[in-house]
Coordinates of C-alpha atoms in Angstrom, one line a residue:
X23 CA -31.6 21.1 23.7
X24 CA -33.0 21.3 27.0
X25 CA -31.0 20.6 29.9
X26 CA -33.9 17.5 31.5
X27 CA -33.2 16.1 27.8
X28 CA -29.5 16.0 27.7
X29 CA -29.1 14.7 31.4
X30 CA -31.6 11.7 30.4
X31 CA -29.1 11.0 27.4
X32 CA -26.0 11.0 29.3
X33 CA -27.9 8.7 31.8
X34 CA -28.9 6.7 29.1
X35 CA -25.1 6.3 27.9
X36 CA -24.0 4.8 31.1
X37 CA -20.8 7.0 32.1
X38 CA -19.9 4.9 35.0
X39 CA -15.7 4.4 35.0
X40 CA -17.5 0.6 35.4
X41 CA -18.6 0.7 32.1
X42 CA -15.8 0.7 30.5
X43 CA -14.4 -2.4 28.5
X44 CA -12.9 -5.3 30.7
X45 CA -12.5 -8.1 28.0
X46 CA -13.9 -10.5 26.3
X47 CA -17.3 -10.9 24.0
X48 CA -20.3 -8.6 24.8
X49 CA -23.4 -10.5 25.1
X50 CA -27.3 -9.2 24.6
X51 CA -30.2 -9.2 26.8
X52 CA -33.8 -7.6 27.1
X53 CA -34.2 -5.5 29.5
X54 CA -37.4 -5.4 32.0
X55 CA -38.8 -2.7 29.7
X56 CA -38.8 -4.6 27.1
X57 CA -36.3 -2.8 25.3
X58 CA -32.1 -4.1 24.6
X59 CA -29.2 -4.0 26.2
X60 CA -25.5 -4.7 25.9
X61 CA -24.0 -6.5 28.7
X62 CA -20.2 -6.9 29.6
X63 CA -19.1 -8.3 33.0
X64 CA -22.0 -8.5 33.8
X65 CA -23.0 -4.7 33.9
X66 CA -24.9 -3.0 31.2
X67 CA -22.5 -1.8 28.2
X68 CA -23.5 1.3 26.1
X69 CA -21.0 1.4 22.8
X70 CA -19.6 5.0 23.1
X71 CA -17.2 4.2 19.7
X72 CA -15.6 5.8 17.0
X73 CA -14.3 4.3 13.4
X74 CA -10.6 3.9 13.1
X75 CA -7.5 3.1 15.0
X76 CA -5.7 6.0 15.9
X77 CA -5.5 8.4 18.8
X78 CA -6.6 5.8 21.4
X79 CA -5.4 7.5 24.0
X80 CA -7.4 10.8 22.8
X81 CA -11.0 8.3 22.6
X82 CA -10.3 6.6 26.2
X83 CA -9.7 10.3 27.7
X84 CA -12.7 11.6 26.0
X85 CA -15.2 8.9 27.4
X86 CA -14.7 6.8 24.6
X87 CA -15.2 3.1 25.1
X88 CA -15.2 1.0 21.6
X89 CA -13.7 1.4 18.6
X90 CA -14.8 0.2 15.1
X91 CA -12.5 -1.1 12.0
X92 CA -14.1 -2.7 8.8
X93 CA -11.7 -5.3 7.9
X94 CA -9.7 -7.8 9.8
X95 CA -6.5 -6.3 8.8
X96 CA -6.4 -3.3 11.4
X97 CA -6.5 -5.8 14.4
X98 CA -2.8 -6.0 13.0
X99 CA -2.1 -2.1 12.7
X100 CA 0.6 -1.1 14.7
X101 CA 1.6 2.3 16.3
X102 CA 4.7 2.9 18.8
X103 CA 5.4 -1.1 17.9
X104 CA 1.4 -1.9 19.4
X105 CA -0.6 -3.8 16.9
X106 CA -4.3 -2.6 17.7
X107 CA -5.3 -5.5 19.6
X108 CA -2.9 -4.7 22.5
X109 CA -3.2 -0.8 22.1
X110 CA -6.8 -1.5 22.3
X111 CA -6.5 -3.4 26.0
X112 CA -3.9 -0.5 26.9
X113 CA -6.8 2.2 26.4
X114 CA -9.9 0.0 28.1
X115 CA -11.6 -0.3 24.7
X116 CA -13.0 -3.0 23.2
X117 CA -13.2 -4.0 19.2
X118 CA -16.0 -4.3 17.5
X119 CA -13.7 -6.1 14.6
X120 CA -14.6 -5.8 11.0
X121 CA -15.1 -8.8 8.5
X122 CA -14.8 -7.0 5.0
X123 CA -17.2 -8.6 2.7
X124 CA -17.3 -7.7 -0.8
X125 CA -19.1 -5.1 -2.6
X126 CA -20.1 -5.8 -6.1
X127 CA -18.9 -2.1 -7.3
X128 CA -15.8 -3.5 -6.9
X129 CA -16.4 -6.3 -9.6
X130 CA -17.6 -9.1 -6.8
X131 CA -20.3 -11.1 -8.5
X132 CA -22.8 -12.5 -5.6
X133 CA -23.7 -14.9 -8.5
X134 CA -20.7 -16.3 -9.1
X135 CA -20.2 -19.5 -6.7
X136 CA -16.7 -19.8 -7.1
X137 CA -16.5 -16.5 -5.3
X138 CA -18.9 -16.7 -2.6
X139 CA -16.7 -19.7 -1.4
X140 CA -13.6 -18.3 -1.5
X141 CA -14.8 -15.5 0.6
X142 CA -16.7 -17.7 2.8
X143 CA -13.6 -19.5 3.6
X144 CA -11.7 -16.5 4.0
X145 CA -14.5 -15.2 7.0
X146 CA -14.0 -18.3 8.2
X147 CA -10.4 -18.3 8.2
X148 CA -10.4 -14.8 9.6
X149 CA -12.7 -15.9 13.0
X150 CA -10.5 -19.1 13.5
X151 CA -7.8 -17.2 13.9
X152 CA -8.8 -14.5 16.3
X153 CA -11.7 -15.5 18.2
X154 CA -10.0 -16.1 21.0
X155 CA -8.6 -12.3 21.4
X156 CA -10.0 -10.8 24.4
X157 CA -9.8 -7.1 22.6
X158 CA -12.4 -7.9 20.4
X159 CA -15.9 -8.0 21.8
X160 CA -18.5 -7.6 18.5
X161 CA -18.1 -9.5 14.9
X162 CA -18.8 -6.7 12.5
X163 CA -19.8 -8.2 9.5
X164 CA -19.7 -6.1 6.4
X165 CA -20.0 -2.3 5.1
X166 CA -22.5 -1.3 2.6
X167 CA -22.0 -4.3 1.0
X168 CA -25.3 -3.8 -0.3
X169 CA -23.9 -0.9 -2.4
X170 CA -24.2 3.1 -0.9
X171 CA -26.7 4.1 -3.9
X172 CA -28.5 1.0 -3.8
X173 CA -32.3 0.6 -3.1
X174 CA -31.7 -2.8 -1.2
X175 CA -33.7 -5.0 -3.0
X176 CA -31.1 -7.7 -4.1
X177 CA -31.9 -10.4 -2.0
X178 CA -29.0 -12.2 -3.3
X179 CA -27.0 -9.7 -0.9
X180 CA -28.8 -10.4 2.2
X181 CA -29.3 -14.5 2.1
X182 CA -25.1 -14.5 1.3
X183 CA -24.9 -12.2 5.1
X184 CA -26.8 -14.9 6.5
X185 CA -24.8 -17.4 5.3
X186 CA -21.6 -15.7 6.6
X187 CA -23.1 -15.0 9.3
X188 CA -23.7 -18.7 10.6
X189 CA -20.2 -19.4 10.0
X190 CA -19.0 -16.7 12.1
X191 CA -21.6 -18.3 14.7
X192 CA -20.1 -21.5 13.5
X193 CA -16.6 -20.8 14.4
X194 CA -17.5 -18.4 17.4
X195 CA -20.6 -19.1 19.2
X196 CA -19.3 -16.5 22.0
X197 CA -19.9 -13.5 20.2
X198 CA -22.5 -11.0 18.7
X199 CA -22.8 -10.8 14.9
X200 CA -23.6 -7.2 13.8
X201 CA -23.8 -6.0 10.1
X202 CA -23.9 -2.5 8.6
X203 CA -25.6 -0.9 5.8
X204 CA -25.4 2.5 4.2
X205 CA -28.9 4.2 5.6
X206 CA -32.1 3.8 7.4
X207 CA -34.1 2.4 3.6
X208 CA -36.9 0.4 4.9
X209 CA -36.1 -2.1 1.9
X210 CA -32.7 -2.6 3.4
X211 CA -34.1 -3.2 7.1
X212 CA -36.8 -5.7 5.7
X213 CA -33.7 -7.2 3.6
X214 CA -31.5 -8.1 7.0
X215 CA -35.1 -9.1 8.8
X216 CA -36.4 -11.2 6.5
X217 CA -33.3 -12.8 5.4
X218 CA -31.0 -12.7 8.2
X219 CA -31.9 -14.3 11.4
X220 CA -28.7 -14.7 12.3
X221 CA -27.7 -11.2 12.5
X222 CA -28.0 -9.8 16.0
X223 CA -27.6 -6.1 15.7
X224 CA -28.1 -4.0 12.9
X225 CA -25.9 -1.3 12.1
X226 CA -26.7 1.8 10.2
X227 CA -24.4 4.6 8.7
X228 CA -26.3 7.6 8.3
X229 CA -24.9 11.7 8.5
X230 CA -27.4 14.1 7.8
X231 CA -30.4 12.0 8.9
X232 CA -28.4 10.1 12.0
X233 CA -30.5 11.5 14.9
X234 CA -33.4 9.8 13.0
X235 CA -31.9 6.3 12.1
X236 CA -33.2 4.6 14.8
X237 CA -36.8 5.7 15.0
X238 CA -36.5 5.0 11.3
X239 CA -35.4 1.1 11.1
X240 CA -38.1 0.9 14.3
X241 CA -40.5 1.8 12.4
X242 CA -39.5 -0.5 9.5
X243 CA -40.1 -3.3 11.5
X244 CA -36.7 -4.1 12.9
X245 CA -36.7 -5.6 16.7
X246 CA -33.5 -6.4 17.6
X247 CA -30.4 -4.2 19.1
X248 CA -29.2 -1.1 16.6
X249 CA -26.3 0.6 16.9
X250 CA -25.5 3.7 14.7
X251 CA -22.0 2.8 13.1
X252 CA -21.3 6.1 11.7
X253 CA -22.1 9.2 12.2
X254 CA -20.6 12.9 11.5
X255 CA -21.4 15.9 9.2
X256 CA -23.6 16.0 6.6
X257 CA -22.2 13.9 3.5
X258 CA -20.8 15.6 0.3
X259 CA -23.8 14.4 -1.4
X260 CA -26.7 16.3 0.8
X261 CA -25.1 19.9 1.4
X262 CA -25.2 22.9 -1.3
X263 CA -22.8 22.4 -4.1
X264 CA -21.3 25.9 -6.1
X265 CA -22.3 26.3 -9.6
X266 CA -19.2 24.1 -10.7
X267 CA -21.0 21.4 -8.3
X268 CA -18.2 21.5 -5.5
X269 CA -19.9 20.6 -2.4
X270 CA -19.8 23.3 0.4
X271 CA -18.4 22.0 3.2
X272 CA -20.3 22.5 6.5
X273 CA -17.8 24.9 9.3
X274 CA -16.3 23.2 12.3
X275 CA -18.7 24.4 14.6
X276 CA -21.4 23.5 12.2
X277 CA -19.9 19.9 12.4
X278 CA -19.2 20.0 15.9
X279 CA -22.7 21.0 16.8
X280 CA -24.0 17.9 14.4
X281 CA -22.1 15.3 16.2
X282 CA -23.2 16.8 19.5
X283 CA -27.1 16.9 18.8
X284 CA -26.7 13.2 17.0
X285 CA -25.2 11.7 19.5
X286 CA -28.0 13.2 22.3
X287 CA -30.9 12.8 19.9
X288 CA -30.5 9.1 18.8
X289 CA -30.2 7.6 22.1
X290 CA -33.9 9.1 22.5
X291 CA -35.1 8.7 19.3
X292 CA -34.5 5.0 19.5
X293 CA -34.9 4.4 23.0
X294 CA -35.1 0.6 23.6
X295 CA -33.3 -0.4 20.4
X296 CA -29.6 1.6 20.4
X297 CA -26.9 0.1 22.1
X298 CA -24.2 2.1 20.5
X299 CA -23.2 4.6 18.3
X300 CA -19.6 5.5 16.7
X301 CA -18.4 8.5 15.5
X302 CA -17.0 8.8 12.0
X303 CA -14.1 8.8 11.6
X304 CA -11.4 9.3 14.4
X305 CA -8.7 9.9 12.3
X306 CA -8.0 11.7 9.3
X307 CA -8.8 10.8 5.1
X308 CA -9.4 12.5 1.9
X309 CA -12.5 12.5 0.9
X310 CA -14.0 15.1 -1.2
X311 CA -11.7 17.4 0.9
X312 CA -8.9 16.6 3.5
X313 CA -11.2 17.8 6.1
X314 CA -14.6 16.9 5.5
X315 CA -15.0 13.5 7.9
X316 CA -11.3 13.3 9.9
X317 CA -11.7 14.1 13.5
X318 CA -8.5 15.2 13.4
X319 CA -6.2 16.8 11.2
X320 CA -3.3 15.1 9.2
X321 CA -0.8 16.2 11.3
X322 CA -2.6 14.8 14.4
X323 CA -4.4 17.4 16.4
X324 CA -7.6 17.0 17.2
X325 CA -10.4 18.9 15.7
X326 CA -13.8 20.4 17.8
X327 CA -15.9 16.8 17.1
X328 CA -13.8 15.1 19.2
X329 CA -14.3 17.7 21.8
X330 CA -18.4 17.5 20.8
X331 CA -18.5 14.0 21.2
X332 CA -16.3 14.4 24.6
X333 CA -18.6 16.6 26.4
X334 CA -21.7 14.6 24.9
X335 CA -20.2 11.4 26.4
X336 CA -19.1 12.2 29.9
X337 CA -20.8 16.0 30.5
X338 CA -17.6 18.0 30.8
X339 CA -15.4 20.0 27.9
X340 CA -12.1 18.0 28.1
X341 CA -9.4 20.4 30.0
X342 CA -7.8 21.9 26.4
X343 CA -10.2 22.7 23.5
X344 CA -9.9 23.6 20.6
X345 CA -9.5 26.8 18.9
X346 CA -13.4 28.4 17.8
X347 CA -13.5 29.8 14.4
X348 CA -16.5 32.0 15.4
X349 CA -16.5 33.5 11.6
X350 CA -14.8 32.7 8.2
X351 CA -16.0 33.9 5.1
X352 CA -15.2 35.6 1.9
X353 CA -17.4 37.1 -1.3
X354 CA -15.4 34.4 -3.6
X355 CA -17.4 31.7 -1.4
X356 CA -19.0 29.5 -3.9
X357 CA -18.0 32.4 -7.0
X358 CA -15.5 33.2 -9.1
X359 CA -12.6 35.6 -9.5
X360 CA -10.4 37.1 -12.0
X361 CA -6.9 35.8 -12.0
X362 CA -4.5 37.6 -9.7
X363 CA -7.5 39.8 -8.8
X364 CA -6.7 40.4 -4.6
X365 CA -9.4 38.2 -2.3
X366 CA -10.4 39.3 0.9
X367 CA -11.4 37.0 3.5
X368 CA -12.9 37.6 7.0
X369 CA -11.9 36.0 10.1
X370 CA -12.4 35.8 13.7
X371 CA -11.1 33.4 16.1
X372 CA -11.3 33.1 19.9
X373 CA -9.7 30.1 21.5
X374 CA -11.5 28.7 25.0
X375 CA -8.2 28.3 26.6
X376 CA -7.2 31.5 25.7
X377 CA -4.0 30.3 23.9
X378 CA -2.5 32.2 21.4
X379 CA -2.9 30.2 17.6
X380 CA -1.3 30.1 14.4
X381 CA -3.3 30.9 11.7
X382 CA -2.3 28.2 8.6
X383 CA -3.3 29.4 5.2
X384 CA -3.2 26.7 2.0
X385 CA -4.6 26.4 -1.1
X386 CA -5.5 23.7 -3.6
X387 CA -7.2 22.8 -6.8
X388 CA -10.6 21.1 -6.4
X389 CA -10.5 17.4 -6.0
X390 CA -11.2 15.7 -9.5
X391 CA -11.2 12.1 -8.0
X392 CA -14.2 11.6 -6.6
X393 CA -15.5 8.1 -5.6
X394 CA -18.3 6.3 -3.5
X395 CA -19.1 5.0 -0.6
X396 CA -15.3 6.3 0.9
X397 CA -13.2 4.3 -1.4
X398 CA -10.4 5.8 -1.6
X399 CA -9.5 8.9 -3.4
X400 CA -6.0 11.0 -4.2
X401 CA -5.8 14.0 -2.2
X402 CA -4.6 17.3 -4.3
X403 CA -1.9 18.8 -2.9
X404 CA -2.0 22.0 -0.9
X405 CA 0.5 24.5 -0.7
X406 CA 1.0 27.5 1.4
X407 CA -0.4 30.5 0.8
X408 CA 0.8 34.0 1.7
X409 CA -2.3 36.1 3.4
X410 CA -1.6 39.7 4.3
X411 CA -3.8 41.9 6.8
X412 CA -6.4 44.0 5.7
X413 CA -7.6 45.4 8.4
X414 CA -9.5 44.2 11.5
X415 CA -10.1 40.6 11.5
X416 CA -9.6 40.8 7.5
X417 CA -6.9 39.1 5.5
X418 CA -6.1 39.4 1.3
X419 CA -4.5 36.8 -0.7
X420 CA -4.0 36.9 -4.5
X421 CA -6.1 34.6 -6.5
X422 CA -3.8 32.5 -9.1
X423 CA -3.3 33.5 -12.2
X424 CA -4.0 29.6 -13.9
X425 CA -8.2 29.3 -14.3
X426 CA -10.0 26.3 -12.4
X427 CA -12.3 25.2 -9.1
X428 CA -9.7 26.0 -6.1
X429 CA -10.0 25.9 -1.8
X430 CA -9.4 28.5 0.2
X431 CA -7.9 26.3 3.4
X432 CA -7.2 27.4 6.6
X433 CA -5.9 25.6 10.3
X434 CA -5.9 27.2 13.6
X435 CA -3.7 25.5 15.8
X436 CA -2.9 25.8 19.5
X437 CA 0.3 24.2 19.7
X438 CA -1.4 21.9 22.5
X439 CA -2.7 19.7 19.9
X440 CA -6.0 21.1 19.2
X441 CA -7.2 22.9 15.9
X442 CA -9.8 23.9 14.0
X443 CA -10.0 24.1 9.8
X444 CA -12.0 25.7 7.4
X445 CA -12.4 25.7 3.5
X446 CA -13.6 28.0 1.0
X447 CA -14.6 27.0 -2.8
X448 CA -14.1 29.7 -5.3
X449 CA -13.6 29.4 -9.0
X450 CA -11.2 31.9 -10.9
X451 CA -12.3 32.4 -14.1

């Protein structure tokens, strides 16, 4: 990207220290252009956010400003004896606080009146309690309720947002309603359009086409604030799978490089709609792999998205990066081997910093429980794997000797909290 682009972006984003959350709802406003803009304090208020509750600390030092949860019981979450609320006002971030509301897949029936009730009472419920928390500054209403896979066509879907909408609006005229669906689908824009007035900012998860989300739901007729709610690598479902249909997952620089350009590219790309964008997800989960979406690894360091999204927000590397894995790859990538048959693997790693790293080898079997739309799946174990030099920036490991879809893991860690991880899909056969 050029650099008269990316200094537009970063002006755009609003990097002032005065930015930064103060407390208290966030209003909306058009702007003399025409276009919207968050307001907070009374100064303009570009969500710089991530999804999750950890690493607080790691989000305010990077430039961060928001985070996002998707159900009401994070607000209660509690780290070092801090339920989120008050971790949230100790890092100058503000909530945008999640309202779970039911996905069909889950055996919800919009149909059923007995159950639309009970979970309208429930929202309700939820916002009398804690609407008057300062942390929170956004009503998030909903994930995909609509269904990841669907074409966003049940209307059914849309006029029950609406209703739950007005009874946030209801219980909490001070705040912004926002809901989120799973893509940019110009049936699921016109759905929340047509049958949601009460919805004040529309909030789009998208991965491989995230630059593009907001030029997408302009064009499908929505006029009101967007905000991309998450955003990251591209999804299991659109990258090359192997011949036994495990996804490839894209490197770490690969990833890093995606949240960078996404998080320059959509400000642009929607200019006059986006008031916000969070990154997916600042903290760690299985899905697919251990690695795939977690901006950090399980044993808490950081991973190089947090440091894209970093320089992205405020301009600057932060003072420790992480570790580069400038090359990792292996003939077994996305093939098979012969049990016990010797693997060799080539590597080559440079850290910034120019801290020595420990090189973490693990292997596991292929996930086998797969789900949708991130509900949660059971992580295979990984167990250490002994790697032997093979000459320069080579290594060897022995396949094993028991047939099956494995990954080849590695971490590079810096001992400073930084790291960087890699997989390889092979098949011994």
């Amino acid at each position: 990207m050029k650099l008269p682009l990316i200094l537009a972006a970063l002006t755009f984003l609003d990097l002032s220290a005065t930015a930064l959350a103060q407390g208290g709802p966030i209003t909306m406003q058009r702007k003399s252009s025409g276009g919207w803009e968050l307001v907070r304090d009374g100064k303009p208020f570009f969500l710089r956010g991530a999804g999750g509750h950890e690493h607080l600390d790691v989000l305010q030092a990077s430039g961060g400003n928001a985070i996002r949860t998707w159900g009401i019981d994070a607000l209660t979450a509690t780290h070092d004896g801090l339920p989120l609320t008050e971790r949230a006002k100790k890092h100058n971030l503000t909530i945008v606080a999640g309202l779970w509301v039911a996905h069909e897949r889950h055996g919800f029936n919009y149909s059923d009146p007995a159950q639309v009730q009970k979970q309208r009472e429930q929202i309700r419920a939820s916002i009398a309690k804690w609407k008057h928390e300062s942390s929170i500054g956004i009503w998030g209403l909903g994930n995909e309720m609509e269904g990841p896979t669907a074409n966003g066509q049940d209307s059914r879907i849309w006029k029950e947002i609406e209703a739950l909408a007005k009874i946030v609006k209801e219980e909490d005229p001070t705040r912004l309603v926002m809901t989120v669906v799973a893509g940019a689908a110009p049936a699921k824009v016109k759905g929340v359009k047509d049958h949601c007035p009460s919805i004040d900012i529309l909030g789009v998860n998208a991965y491989a086409s995230a630059s593009g989300a907001g030029k997408q739901v302009k064009d499908a007729g929505w006029d009101k604030p967007f905000a991309l709610t998450e955003f990251g690598p591209s999804g299991h479902w659109e990258v090359p799978h192997t011949p036994w249909n495990a996804p490839i997952e894209p490197s770490s620089r690969e990833k890093a490089a995606k949240y960078f350009a996404t998080q320059q590219l959509v400000a642009e790309e929607s200019a006059g709609l986006c008031v916000g964008t969070f990154a997916f997800l600042w903290g760690q989960k299985q899905e697919t792999t251990s690695t795939w979406y977690g901006m950090f690894l399980k044993s808490g360091e950081k991973l190089p998205a947090v440091d894209a999204v970093s320089r992205a927000w405020t301009g600057e590397w932060p003072a420790n990066r992480c570790p580069r894995i400038e090359a990792f790859s292996a003939p077994a990538l996305a093939s098979s081997v012969a049990p016990g048959q010797a693997v060799e693997v080539k590597l080559d790693v440079a850290d910034p910093n120019g801290d020595e790293v420990n090189l973490d080898w693990r292997i596991a079997p292929e996930s086998t429980d797969r789900k949708e739309g991130g509900d949660h799946e059971r992580a295979p174990e990984e167990k250490p794997l002994a790697m032997e030099a093979a000459g320069e920036k080579a290594w060897k490991f022995t396949a094993p000797q028991e047939k099956g879809a494995y990954r080849l893991f590695l971490y590079v860690r810096d001992g400073k909290d930084a790291a960087s991880a890699e997989n390889i899909p092979f098949l011994v056969k």
